[in-house]
């Protein structure tokens, strides 16, 4: 029986991470999904990650608890309001209150640690620099730097048994292109969750940046977003 190479995929339960899980699968990797529970992450988001992992038949799924509320500094980790009803222009510029300090660095470091433990050299992350242009840790130069660091920071890297690679195939795609790609790969977006401020029973708010970007992308494609929102429109 041939053994597939292993890859660690950061899986939030959102639309982008579900898409890269499918990408990593068609690329021929055995999937190890990592979900970081970083505080103020709603149970519905963790549930979404579990549903997606199950649907994609991952080999293993680790949920790691790292409570970033100990640091705060973000609308997602402190008691700050989530921005709502922002214009496209406002969403396209600046770093919003939902930015979590150094989050992708923290997440990639955890994924790298697990990858080394698994004997994997491939780490996948669903960042893109189109819809969230303001996030410093979604840019190609950040990912290249982290990849260089990964090969310096690990025993597997310095002993030369392989080279770590950070895969971010969505980096230059907008949300519409990501959804088209995911649908072609058979991703069921009804399983995913994007909202920053859902109701306790899992309805999305329709007004935060994540909801607006997601819904307008489905609309532009002439599709109905299959998840449930508070307001019908
Ligand atoms: Zn929302």
Coordinates of C-alpha atoms and ligand atoms in Angstrom, one line a residue:
X1 CA 0.0 0.0 0.0
X2 CA 1.5 3.3 -1.0
X3 CA 1.8 5.9 1.7
X4 CA 0.7 9.4 0.9
X5 CA 2.9 12.3 2.2
X6 CA 1.5 14.0 5.2
X7 CA 0.4 17.6 5.4
X8 CA -0.9 19.8 8.2
X9 CA -3.8 22.0 7.3
X10 CA -5.0 24.9 9.4
X11 CA -8.7 24.4 9.6
X12 CA -10.9 27.1 11.2
X13 CA -14.2 25.8 9.8
X14 CA -14.4 28.9 7.5
X15 CA -14.9 28.9 3.8
X16 CA -11.2 29.4 2.9
X17 CA -9.9 26.7 5.2
X18 CA -12.5 24.2 3.8
X19 CA -11.3 25.0 0.3
X20 CA -7.6 24.4 1.1
X21 CA -8.4 21.1 2.8
X22 CA -9.9 20.0 -0.5
X23 CA -6.9 21.4 -2.4
X24 CA -4.5 19.5 -0.2
X25 CA -6.5 16.3 -0.7
X26 CA -6.4 16.6 -4.5
X27 CA -2.7 17.4 -4.3
X28 CA -2.3 13.9 -2.9
X29 CA -1.6 14.5 0.8
X30 CA -2.8 12.6 3.8
X31 CA -4.7 15.2 5.8
X32 CA -3.9 16.2 9.3
X33 CA -6.2 19.1 10.3
X34 CA -5.4 21.5 13.0
X35 CA -8.1 23.7 14.6
X36 CA -6.9 26.2 17.2
X37 CA -9.4 27.2 19.8
X38 CA -8.1 30.6 20.7
X39 CA -10.8 32.1 22.9
X40 CA -14.0 33.8 21.9
X41 CA -14.1 31.3 19.1
X42 CA -17.8 30.4 19.0
X43 CA -18.8 26.8 19.5
X44 CA -20.5 27.0 16.1
X45 CA -17.1 27.6 14.4
X46 CA -15.5 24.6 16.1
X47 CA -18.5 22.5 15.1
X48 CA -18.0 23.7 11.5
X49 CA -14.4 22.6 11.6
X50 CA -15.5 19.2 12.9
X51 CA -18.1 18.8 10.1
X52 CA -15.6 19.8 7.4
X53 CA -12.9 17.5 8.8
X54 CA -15.4 14.6 8.8
X55 CA -16.7 15.3 5.3
X56 CA -13.2 15.4 3.9
X57 CA -12.2 12.2 5.7
X58 CA -9.1 13.6 7.3
X59 CA -6.7 11.1 8.8
X60 CA -6.6 13.0 12.1
X61 CA -8.0 16.2 13.5
X62 CA -6.4 18.0 16.5
X63 CA -8.2 20.8 18.3
X64 CA -5.7 22.8 20.3
X65 CA -6.7 25.2 23.1
X66 CA -4.6 28.4 23.1
X67 CA -6.6 31.1 24.8
X68 CA -5.5 34.4 23.2
X69 CA -7.9 36.2 25.5
X70 CA -5.0 36.3 27.9
X71 CA -3.6 38.9 25.6
X72 CA -6.7 40.5 24.2
X73 CA -6.1 43.3 21.6
X74 CA -8.8 42.2 19.1
X75 CA -12.5 42.3 18.7
X76 CA -12.3 38.5 18.5
X77 CA -10.3 38.0 21.8
X78 CA -11.5 40.9 24.0
X79 CA -14.7 42.6 24.9
X80 CA -14.7 44.9 21.9
X81 CA -17.6 45.3 19.4
X82 CA -17.3 43.5 16.0
X83 CA -17.5 46.1 13.2
X84 CA -20.8 45.9 11.3
X85 CA -22.3 47.3 8.1
X86 CA -18.9 48.6 6.8
X87 CA -18.7 49.8 3.2
X88 CA -16.7 47.8 0.6
X89 CA -14.2 50.7 0.7
X90 CA -13.9 50.6 4.5
X91 CA -13.4 46.9 4.5
X92 CA -10.7 47.1 1.8
X93 CA -8.5 49.6 3.7
X94 CA -6.7 49.5 7.1
X95 CA -6.4 46.8 9.7
X96 CA -9.8 46.1 11.3
X97 CA -10.6 45.5 14.9
X98 CA -11.0 41.8 14.1
X99 CA -7.3 41.5 13.5
X100 CA -5.8 39.2 16.1
X101 CA -2.3 40.2 17.0
X102 CA 0.2 37.9 15.3
X103 CA -2.4 35.2 14.9
X104 CA -1.1 33.6 11.7
X105 CA 2.4 33.5 13.1
X106 CA 1.1 31.8 16.2
X107 CA -1.0 29.4 14.1
X108 CA 1.8 28.6 11.7
X109 CA 4.2 28.0 14.5
X110 CA 1.8 25.4 16.0
X111 CA 1.2 23.8 12.6
X112 CA 5.0 23.6 12.1
X113 CA 5.5 21.9 15.5
X114 CA 2.8 19.3 14.7
X115 CA 4.2 18.8 11.2
X116 CA 7.7 18.1 12.5
X117 CA 6.2 15.7 15.0
X118 CA 4.3 13.9 12.3
X119 CA 7.3 13.8 9.9
X120 CA 5.4 16.1 7.5
X121 CA 7.0 19.0 5.6
X122 CA 3.9 20.6 4.1
X123 CA 1.7 23.1 5.9
X124 CA -1.4 24.6 4.3
X125 CA -3.0 27.9 5.4
X126 CA -6.1 29.5 3.8
X127 CA -4.9 33.1 3.8
X128 CA -5.6 35.5 1.0
X129 CA -4.4 39.1 0.5
X130 CA -7.3 40.2 -1.7
X131 CA -10.3 40.4 0.6
X132 CA -8.3 41.2 3.7
X133 CA -5.6 43.4 2.2
X134 CA -5.0 45.1 5.6
X135 CA -3.8 42.1 7.4
X136 CA 0.0 42.1 7.6
X137 CA 0.2 38.3 8.2
X138 CA -1.7 37.5 5.0
X139 CA 1.0 38.8 2.6
X140 CA 3.3 36.7 0.4
X141 CA 6.5 38.2 2.0
X142 CA 5.3 37.1 5.4
X143 CA 4.7 33.5 4.2
X144 CA 8.1 33.4 2.4
X145 CA 9.7 34.5 5.6
X146 CA 7.9 32.0 7.7
X147 CA 8.9 29.2 5.3
X148 CA 12.6 30.3 5.7
X149 CA 12.2 30.3 9.4
X150 CA 10.6 26.8 9.4
X151 CA 13.7 25.4 7.8
X152 CA 16.0 27.1 10.3
X153 CA 13.9 26.4 13.4
X154 CA 13.5 22.7 13.3
X155 CA 15.6 19.6 13.6
X156 CA 14.0 18.2 10.4
X157 CA 15.0 21.4 8.6
X158 CA 18.6 21.6 9.7
X159 CA 19.3 17.9 9.3
X160 CA 18.1 18.3 5.7
X161 CA 15.7 15.3 5.7
X162 CA 13.3 17.6 3.8
X163 CA 12.3 21.2 3.2
X164 CA 9.3 22.7 4.8
X165 CA 6.8 24.3 2.5
X166 CA 4.0 26.7 3.4
X167 CA 1.2 26.3 0.9
X168 CA -1.2 29.2 0.5
X169 CA -3.0 28.6 -2.8
X170 CA -5.7 31.1 -2.1
X171 CA -3.3 34.0 -1.6
X172 CA -4.1 36.0 -4.7
X173 CA -7.7 34.8 -5.2
X174 CA -10.8 36.9 -4.3
X175 CA -13.7 35.3 -2.5
X176 CA -15.6 34.6 -5.7
X177 CA -12.7 32.7 -7.2
X178 CA -12.2 30.8 -4.0
X179 CA -15.8 29.6 -4.0
X180 CA -15.7 28.7 -7.7
X181 CA -12.5 26.6 -7.0
X182 CA -14.1 25.0 -4.0
X183 CA -17.3 24.1 -5.8
X184 CA -15.2 22.5 -8.6
X185 CA -13.4 20.4 -5.9
X186 CA -16.7 19.4 -4.3
X187 CA -16.6 21.5 -1.1
X188 CA -19.9 21.6 0.7
X189 CA -20.0 25.2 1.9
X190 CA -23.2 24.5 3.9
X191 CA -20.8 22.9 6.4
X192 CA -18.7 26.0 6.9
X193 CA -19.0 29.1 9.1
X194 CA -17.6 32.6 8.6
X195 CA -19.5 35.1 10.9
X196 CA -17.5 37.0 13.6
X197 CA -20.7 37.5 15.6
X198 CA -23.1 34.6 15.3
X199 CA -26.2 34.0 17.5
X200 CA -25.8 31.2 20.2
X201 CA -27.7 28.8 17.9
X202 CA -25.4 29.4 15.0
X203 CA -27.2 31.9 12.8
X204 CA -24.8 34.3 11.0
X205 CA -25.3 38.0 11.6
X206 CA -25.1 39.1 7.9
X207 CA -23.5 42.4 8.9
X208 CA -19.9 41.8 9.9
X209 CA -17.1 41.9 7.3
X210 CA -16.9 38.1 7.0
X211 CA -20.6 37.8 6.4
X212 CA -20.7 40.7 3.9
X213 CA -17.7 39.5 1.9
X214 CA -19.0 35.9 1.8
X215 CA -22.6 36.7 0.8
X216 CA -21.7 39.2 -1.9
X217 CA -19.3 36.6 -3.4
X218 CA -22.1 34.0 -3.6
X219 CA -24.4 36.7 -5.0
X220 CA -21.9 37.7 -7.7
X221 CA -21.8 34.0 -8.7
X222 CA -25.6 33.9 -8.9
X223 CA -25.6 31.4 -6.0
X224 CA -27.3 31.4 -2.7
X225 CA -25.0 31.1 0.3
X226 CA -26.2 27.7 1.8
X227 CA -25.6 28.8 5.5
X228 CA -28.3 30.3 7.7
X229 CA -28.5 34.1 8.4
X230 CA -30.5 36.1 10.9
X231 CA -32.1 38.3 8.2
X232 CA -33.2 36.8 4.9
X233 CA -31.5 39.4 2.8
Ligands
LIG1 ZN1 -21.4 38.0 10.6

